[in-house]
Coordinates of C-alpha atoms in Angstrom, one line a residue:
M1 CA -45.3 61.1 -170.6
T2 CA -41.6 61.3 -170.0
F3 CA -39.6 59.3 -167.7
V4 CA -39.0 62.2 -165.2
E5 CA -42.8 62.9 -165.4
K6 CA -43.5 59.1 -164.5
M7 CA -41.3 59.4 -161.3
P8 CA -43.0 60.0 -158.0
A9 CA -43.0 63.7 -157.0
K10 CA -40.9 62.9 -153.7
T11 CA -38.4 61.5 -156.2
R12 CA -38.3 64.3 -158.4
F13 CA -38.0 66.7 -155.4
V14 CA -34.9 64.7 -154.1
I15 CA -33.1 64.9 -157.8
V16 CA -33.9 68.6 -158.1
T17 CA -32.6 69.4 -154.6
L18 CA -29.3 67.4 -155.4
F19 CA -28.9 69.1 -158.5
V20 CA -29.1 72.6 -156.7
L21 CA -26.9 71.6 -154.0
T22 CA -24.5 70.2 -156.6
L23 CA -24.6 73.4 -158.6
C24 CA -24.2 75.6 -155.4
L25 CA -21.1 73.7 -154.3
F26 CA -19.5 74.0 -157.6
L27 CA -20.0 77.7 -157.5
L28 CA -18.6 77.8 -154.1
M29 CA -15.3 76.1 -154.9
H30 CA -15.0 78.1 -158.1
S31 CA -15.2 81.1 -156.1
I32 CA -12.6 80.1 -153.4
L33 CA -10.2 78.7 -156.0
T34 CA -10.3 82.0 -158.0
S35 CA -10.1 84.3 -154.9
V36 CA -7.3 82.7 -153.3
P37 CA -3.7 83.7 -154.6
Q38 CA -1.8 80.8 -156.1
N39 CA 1.7 80.3 -155.3
S40 CA 2.4 80.2 -158.9
S41 CA 1.8 83.9 -158.9
V42 CA 4.2 84.8 -156.2
D43 CA 7.8 85.9 -157.5
T44 CA 9.8 84.1 -154.9
R45 CA 13.2 85.6 -155.7
P46 CA 15.1 87.2 -152.9
L47 CA 14.4 90.8 -152.2
Y48 CA 18.2 91.4 -151.9
S49 CA 20.9 89.7 -154.0
S50 CA 23.7 88.2 -152.4
D51 CA 25.9 90.8 -153.8
A52 CA 23.9 93.5 -152.3
I53 CA 24.2 92.2 -148.9
S54 CA 27.9 91.1 -149.0
S55 CA 29.0 94.4 -150.3
A56 CA 26.8 96.8 -148.2
Q57 CA 28.5 99.5 -146.5
E58 CA 25.5 101.1 -144.9
I59 CA 22.2 100.0 -143.6
E60 CA 19.8 102.7 -142.9
I61 CA 16.8 101.9 -140.7
T62 CA 13.9 104.2 -140.2
T63 CA 11.2 103.7 -137.7
S64 CA 8.6 105.7 -135.9
E65 CA 10.9 106.3 -133.2
A66 CA 14.4 106.8 -134.8
M67 CA 16.6 107.0 -137.9
Y68 CA 19.9 105.2 -137.5
T69 CA 22.8 103.9 -139.6
L70 CA 24.7 100.7 -139.4
V71 CA 28.1 101.5 -140.9
R72 CA 30.6 98.8 -142.0
S73 CA 34.2 99.4 -140.7
G74 CA 36.5 96.7 -141.9
D75 CA 35.2 93.5 -140.7
A76 CA 33.1 95.1 -137.9
W77 CA 30.0 97.5 -137.7
T78 CA 29.4 100.6 -135.9
L79 CA 26.3 102.9 -135.2
R80 CA 26.8 106.3 -136.7
E81 CA 24.1 108.0 -134.8
K82 CA 25.5 106.6 -131.5
A83 CA 29.0 108.3 -131.7
G84 CA 30.2 105.5 -134.1
F85 CA 30.1 103.0 -131.1
P86 CA 30.9 99.5 -132.2
A87 CA 27.7 97.7 -132.9
R88 CA 27.0 93.9 -131.6
Q89 CA 28.5 92.0 -134.5
E90 CA 26.2 88.9 -133.8
S91 CA 23.2 91.1 -134.1
V92 CA 24.4 92.6 -137.4
S93 CA 25.0 89.2 -138.6
E94 CA 21.6 88.1 -137.6
L95 CA 20.1 90.7 -139.6
L96 CA 22.1 90.3 -142.6
N97 CA 21.4 86.6 -142.8
A98 CA 17.6 87.2 -142.5
L99 CA 17.9 89.9 -145.3
Q100 CA 19.8 87.6 -147.6
V101 CA 17.3 84.9 -147.7
L102 CA 14.1 87.2 -147.4
T103 CA 11.7 86.3 -150.0
P104 CA 7.9 86.7 -150.7
A105 CA 5.8 83.7 -149.5
A106 CA 2.3 84.8 -150.3
R107 CA 0.5 87.8 -151.4
S108 CA -1.4 90.0 -148.8
T109 CA -3.4 92.9 -149.2
A110 CA -3.0 95.6 -152.1
L111 CA -5.0 98.3 -150.4
A112 CA -3.2 101.3 -149.0
E113 CA -5.8 101.7 -146.1
R114 CA -5.0 98.3 -144.9
H115 CA -1.2 98.9 -144.6
A116 CA -1.4 99.8 -140.9
S117 CA -3.1 96.7 -139.9
I118 CA 0.0 94.6 -140.7
G119 CA 2.5 97.2 -139.7
L120 CA 3.5 98.4 -143.1
S121 CA 2.5 102.3 -143.0
D122 CA 5.6 104.3 -144.0
P123 CA 7.5 105.8 -141.0
D124 CA 8.4 108.9 -143.2
E125 CA 4.6 109.5 -143.2
G126 CA 4.2 109.0 -139.6
G127 CA 3.5 105.3 -140.0
Y128 CA 4.8 102.5 -137.6
G129 CA 6.6 100.2 -140.2
A130 CA 10.3 100.1 -140.5
A131 CA 11.9 101.1 -143.6
I132 CA 15.5 99.7 -144.8
R133 CA 17.5 101.2 -147.4
L134 CA 21.1 99.6 -148.3
D135 CA 23.7 102.1 -149.3
E136 CA 22.4 104.3 -151.9
Q137 CA 19.8 102.2 -153.5
D138 CA 16.5 103.7 -154.8
D139 CA 14.5 100.6 -153.7
V140 CA 13.3 101.1 -149.9
F141 CA 11.5 98.1 -148.5
I142 CA 9.0 98.6 -145.4
Y143 CA 8.5 95.9 -142.9
G144 CA 6.0 95.3 -140.4
R145 CA 4.8 92.5 -138.1
K146 CA 1.4 91.1 -137.2
D147 CA 1.2 88.2 -134.8
A148 CA 4.1 86.0 -135.8
A149 CA 4.2 86.8 -139.3
Q150 CA 6.6 89.3 -141.0
Y151 CA 5.1 91.5 -143.7
G152 CA 6.9 93.7 -146.4
R153 CA 6.4 96.0 -149.3
L154 CA 8.4 98.2 -151.6
R155 CA 7.9 102.0 -150.9
G156 CA 5.7 103.4 -153.4
D157 CA 3.9 100.1 -154.1
D158 CA 0.6 99.2 -152.5
Q159 CA 1.0 95.3 -152.9
T160 CA 2.3 93.8 -149.7
W161 CA 3.6 90.2 -149.2
R162 CA 3.9 87.9 -146.2
L163 CA 7.6 87.1 -146.1
N164 CA 9.5 83.7 -145.4
E165 CA 11.7 85.0 -142.3
V166 CA 11.1 87.2 -139.4
L167 CA 13.5 90.2 -139.1
P168 CA 15.2 90.9 -135.7
P169 CA 13.6 93.9 -133.8
L170 CA 14.4 97.1 -135.6
Y171 CA 12.9 99.8 -133.5
N172 CA 15.4 100.6 -130.9
P173 CA 18.8 101.8 -132.0
L174 CA 20.3 100.7 -128.7
R175 CA 19.6 97.1 -129.1
W176 CA 22.5 97.0 -131.7
I177 CA 25.2 98.1 -129.2
S178 CA 26.4 97.0 -125.6
L179 CA 27.0 99.8 -122.9
G180 CA 27.9 97.2 -120.4
D181 CA 31.2 96.6 -118.7
D182 CA 31.9 93.9 -121.4
T183 CA 32.7 96.8 -123.7
L184 CA 33.1 99.6 -121.4
P185 CA 35.1 98.5 -118.3
R186 CA 34.8 100.2 -115.0
P187 CA 38.0 100.7 -112.7
Q188 CA 37.5 98.1 -109.7
D189 CA 41.0 99.0 -108.3
E190 CA 41.1 100.3 -104.7
V191 CA 40.7 103.9 -104.6
T192 CA 43.7 105.9 -102.9
A193 CA 42.2 109.5 -103.0
I194 CA 39.5 111.7 -104.4
S195 CA 39.3 115.2 -105.7
I196 CA 36.1 117.1 -106.4
R197 CA 35.5 120.4 -108.5
G198 CA 32.1 121.9 -108.8
G199 CA 29.0 123.1 -107.0
G200 CA 30.9 126.0 -105.5
Q201 CA 33.4 123.4 -103.9
T202 CA 37.1 122.5 -104.5
A203 CA 38.7 119.8 -102.3
A204 CA 40.9 117.1 -102.1
I205 CA 40.0 114.1 -100.0
L206 CA 42.6 111.6 -98.6
R207 CA 42.5 108.3 -96.3
D208 CA 43.7 109.2 -92.9
G209 CA 43.6 105.9 -91.1
E210 CA 39.9 105.0 -91.0
N211 CA 38.5 108.1 -92.1
W212 CA 38.3 110.1 -95.3
V213 CA 39.4 113.7 -94.5
T214 CA 39.6 116.9 -96.8
D215 CA 42.7 118.9 -97.3
Q216 CA 41.0 121.5 -95.0
G217 CA 40.7 118.7 -92.0
E218 CA 37.0 118.0 -92.7
V219 CA 36.1 114.2 -91.8
I220 CA 33.7 113.0 -94.7
P221 CA 31.3 110.4 -93.6
E222 CA 32.5 107.0 -95.0
E223 CA 29.0 106.0 -96.3
T224 CA 29.4 109.1 -98.6
I225 CA 32.6 108.0 -99.9
D226 CA 31.6 104.4 -100.3
A227 CA 28.5 105.4 -102.4
A228 CA 30.5 107.4 -104.8
I229 CA 33.2 104.8 -105.1
F230 CA 30.5 102.0 -105.5
T231 CA 28.6 104.0 -108.1
S232 CA 31.8 104.7 -110.1
R233 CA 32.5 100.9 -110.3
F234 CA 28.9 100.0 -111.5
L235 CA 27.4 102.8 -113.4
E236 CA 24.8 101.9 -115.9
F237 CA 24.7 103.9 -119.3
E238 CA 21.3 104.5 -120.9
D239 CA 22.5 106.2 -124.1
V240 CA 25.6 107.5 -125.7
R241 CA 26.5 110.5 -127.9
R242 CA 29.4 112.2 -129.4
E243 CA 31.3 114.5 -126.9
G244 CA 30.0 118.3 -127.2
L245 CA 30.8 121.5 -125.8
T246 CA 28.7 121.5 -122.7
R247 CA 30.6 122.7 -119.5
A248 CA 30.5 120.1 -116.8
Y249 CA 28.7 121.3 -113.8
Y250 CA 30.7 118.9 -111.5
T251 CA 33.8 116.6 -111.7
I252 CA 35.0 114.0 -109.4
Y253 CA 38.5 112.4 -109.7
F254 CA 39.3 109.0 -108.6
D255 CA 43.1 108.2 -107.9
Y256 CA 44.4 104.5 -107.9
A257 CA 47.7 102.9 -107.2
G258 CA 50.4 103.2 -110.0
D259 CA 49.7 106.8 -110.8
R260 CA 46.3 106.1 -112.3
M261 CA 43.3 108.5 -112.5
Q262 CA 39.6 108.3 -113.5
A263 CA 37.9 111.8 -113.8
I264 CA 34.0 111.8 -114.2
E265 CA 32.4 115.1 -115.5
L266 CA 28.8 115.5 -115.0
L267 CA 26.9 117.5 -117.5
Q268 CA 23.2 118.7 -117.5
D269 CA 21.4 118.7 -120.6
N270 CA 17.6 119.5 -120.3
D271 CA 16.2 116.9 -118.0
A272 CA 19.2 114.4 -118.7
V273 CA 22.4 113.9 -117.0
W274 CA 25.3 112.9 -119.2
A275 CA 28.9 111.8 -118.0
R276 CA 32.3 112.3 -119.8
F277 CA 35.2 110.3 -118.8
R278 CA 39.2 111.0 -118.5
F279 CA 41.6 108.4 -117.7
E280 CA 45.3 108.4 -117.1
G281 CA 47.6 105.5 -116.8
F282 CA 45.0 102.8 -118.1
G283 CA 46.1 102.2 -121.5
D284 CA 44.0 101.2 -124.3
D285 CA 41.3 99.5 -122.0
M286 CA 39.5 102.7 -121.8
Q287 CA 39.6 103.6 -125.5
L288 CA 35.8 103.6 -126.3
Y289 CA 35.2 106.3 -123.6
A290 CA 37.2 108.7 -125.6
G291 CA 35.4 111.6 -127.6
R292 CA 31.9 110.2 -126.1
E293 CA 29.4 111.1 -123.4
F294 CA 27.0 108.6 -121.6
R295 CA 23.9 109.2 -120.3
I296 CA 23.3 108.0 -116.6
D297 CA 20.4 108.3 -114.0
E298 CA 19.9 111.1 -111.7
L299 CA 20.6 108.8 -108.5
S300 CA 24.0 107.9 -109.8
A301 CA 24.7 111.5 -110.5
L302 CA 23.9 112.5 -107.0
D303 CA 26.1 109.9 -105.5
L304 CA 29.0 111.1 -107.4
A305 CA 28.4 114.8 -107.0
L306 CA 29.5 114.9 -103.2
E307 CA 28.3 117.8 -101.0
L308 CA 30.8 118.4 -98.2

């Protein structure tokens, strides 16, 4: 009789059970270790070289909502599709700094059907990722977010990566520019006279004591004039585009002391109202208005289009 056979049955059962559990634990650990990607298999080189970032002249960004291009102009950047309007330099610097250090941190899925779950479906194919191309480079990277993590993949490659940095928001091109009065000052001076043309009306409106009176002697309610002046001083712009050939349906002129003048032309384009500006006597302060049109809300347009 062997040593094992001499053991009590209960002892043999315990030994066999421990052996089976140890074997199962070993197999489980082996499975986990072989299925989890190892850091040693991750190429942690930056996606972009320092030279590519520092010498980049254009950054083309394509999303499900828009395609737009940041263009270097000397030491500054502009947004080509928004009438070449100056970009927020701090926002572009934030993007460039992130791209320069962007590296893979861990492997993610290599299954194309799972790309959408981490925001990496190709926007050129109706997906919701954001594609970035530097200059005319063939390599285009697609980026997406899930929770707080940034993911990326090379277009045409199913392998995806969790990245070490989170990129700034890419979907709205307007985030790269400022259409506020920090870049587009609105005249705040006292208005001395107003003229209008449009809507079947042409009139000059002058201050006569406490009243605003047309050149035909008609008194205009002060609240009507105040609303137009207030709106001109605090207009909010929703978008910008290059000046086109659309004819203005209404123009209002504001005269100021010192032979200065502001003309606001209102244009109807489908369901949107756009404004075109002309200035005299203001110097270079209003230079960014030249050659551009700005979308305004309909209520502002109604305040500016005086009905006499």
